[in-house]
Amino acid sequence: QVQTVESGGGSVQAGGSLRLSCDDSGYTLCGRDMSWYRQGPGKEREFVSEIDRMGSTWYADSVKGRFTISQGKDKRTVYLQMNSLNSGDTAMYYCKSVRYAGSRCDILTTYWGQGTQVTVSS
């Protein structure tokens, strides 16, 4: 059962923008931390951005000032607005959801999406 699904990838010219979405359909009363990772050609997967269940956000230095992470009101959807894209942003982008569960909300389970491709041409 697929529970974390990304969308919004595509091809864009350098300087352009894209908005990625990730929907986590799983149920939780304790909330979830959601983040974006990417893996470029011949590279290892790297952290891009995160929004935790309290709404705090983090960014990799390479995307600060260009990317913005946000969440939907239902807090099961996360968005990544990507502006001023360059060829270095070309990668498969993956969404990760860490769900909290249990009576003390201390049981963590991680889910990964299948990825969405972003290609930036110069």
Coordinates of C-alpha atoms in Angstrom, one line a residue:
Q1 CA 0.0 0.0 0.0
V2 CA 1.6 3.2 -1.2
Q3 CA 1.3 5.9 1.5
T4 CA 3.7 8.6 0.5
V5 CA 3.4 10.0 -3.0
E6 CA 5.3 12.8 -4.7
S7 CA 4.2 14.9 -7.7
G8 CA 5.1 18.0 -9.5
G9 CA 8.4 17.2 -11.1
G10 CA 9.2 18.0 -14.6
S11 CA 11.6 19.8 -17.0
V12 CA 12.3 23.4 -16.7
Q13 CA 14.9 25.9 -18.0
A14 CA 17.5 27.4 -15.7
G15 CA 16.0 30.3 -13.7
G16 CA 12.6 28.7 -13.7
S17 CA 10.4 27.4 -10.9
L18 CA 8.7 24.2 -9.9
R19 CA 6.5 23.2 -7.0
L20 CA 6.7 19.7 -5.7
S21 CA 4.0 18.1 -3.6
C22 CA 4.0 15.1 -1.3
D23 CA 1.0 13.5 0.2
D24 CA 1.2 11.1 3.2
S25 CA -2.1 9.2 3.4
G26 CA -1.2 7.4 6.6
Y27 CA -3.1 8.0 9.8
T28 CA -1.4 9.5 12.9
L29 CA -2.7 11.4 15.9
C30 CA 0.8 12.4 16.9
G31 CA 1.9 14.2 13.8
R32 CA 4.7 13.7 11.3
D33 CA 8.0 15.2 10.2
M34 CA 8.2 15.5 6.5
S35 CA 11.3 16.2 4.4
W36 CA 12.7 16.3 0.9
Y37 CA 15.8 14.6 -0.3
R38 CA 17.3 14.4 -3.7
Q39 CA 19.7 12.2 -5.7
G40 CA 21.5 13.7 -8.7
P41 CA 23.2 11.6 -11.5
G42 CA 26.1 9.8 -10.0
K43 CA 25.6 11.3 -6.6
E44 CA 24.4 10.1 -3.2
R45 CA 21.1 11.0 -1.8
E46 CA 21.2 14.3 0.0
F47 CA 19.0 16.3 2.4
V48 CA 17.2 19.3 0.9
S49 CA 14.6 20.5 3.4
E50 CA 12.4 19.5 6.3
I51 CA 9.3 20.7 8.1
D52 CA 8.7 19.0 11.4
R53 CA 5.5 18.3 13.2
M54 CA 5.8 21.6 15.1
G55 CA 6.2 23.6 11.9
S56 CA 9.9 24.3 12.2
T57 CA 11.8 24.2 8.9
W58 CA 15.4 23.4 7.8
Y59 CA 17.2 23.8 4.5
A60 CA 20.4 22.6 3.0
D61 CA 22.8 25.5 2.4
S62 CA 22.6 24.9 -1.4
V63 CA 18.9 25.7 -1.5
K64 CA 18.5 28.4 1.1
G65 CA 16.9 31.5 -0.2
R66 CA 15.6 29.6 -3.3
F67 CA 13.5 26.8 -2.0
T68 CA 10.6 27.1 0.5
I69 CA 8.9 24.2 2.3
S70 CA 5.4 24.4 3.6
Q71 CA 2.6 22.1 4.6
G72 CA -1.1 22.0 3.9
K73 CA -3.7 22.7 6.6
D74 CA -4.3 19.0 7.0
K75 CA -0.6 18.6 7.8
R76 CA -0.4 15.4 5.7
T77 CA 0.7 17.3 2.5
V78 CA 4.0 19.1 2.1
Y79 CA 5.1 21.4 -0.7
L80 CA 8.5 22.4 -1.9
Q81 CA 8.5 25.6 -3.9
M82 CA 11.7 25.7 -5.9
N83 CA 12.8 29.0 -7.5
S84 CA 15.9 30.1 -9.5
L85 CA 16.5 26.5 -10.5
N86 CA 19.9 25.6 -11.9
S87 CA 21.4 22.5 -13.4
G88 CA 22.8 21.5 -10.0
D89 CA 19.2 21.0 -8.9
T90 CA 18.6 18.2 -11.5
A91 CA 17.8 15.1 -9.5
M92 CA 15.2 12.7 -8.4
Y93 CA 13.4 14.2 -5.5
Y94 CA 12.2 12.0 -2.7
C95 CA 9.7 12.7 0.1
K96 CA 10.3 11.2 3.5
S97 CA 7.6 11.1 6.2
V98 CA 8.4 10.2 9.8
R99 CA 5.2 9.4 11.6
Y100 CA 4.9 9.6 15.4
A101 CA 2.7 7.1 17.1
G102 CA 2.0 5.4 20.5
S103 CA 0.5 6.6 23.7
R104 CA 3.5 8.9 24.2
C105 CA 4.0 9.7 20.6
D106 CA 7.5 8.1 20.8
I107 CA 7.2 5.4 18.2
L108 CA 8.7 6.6 14.9
T109 CA 8.1 5.0 11.5
T110 CA 9.7 6.2 8.3
Y111 CA 8.1 6.1 4.9
W112 CA 9.7 7.1 1.6
G113 CA 8.0 8.0 -1.7
Q114 CA 9.0 6.7 -5.1
G115 CA 10.4 10.0 -6.2
T116 CA 9.7 12.6 -8.8
Q117 CA 12.2 13.7 -11.4
V118 CA 13.3 17.3 -11.7
T119 CA 15.4 18.2 -14.8
V120 CA 16.9 21.7 -15.2
S121 CA 18.3 22.6 -18.6
S122 CA 20.7 25.5 -19.2

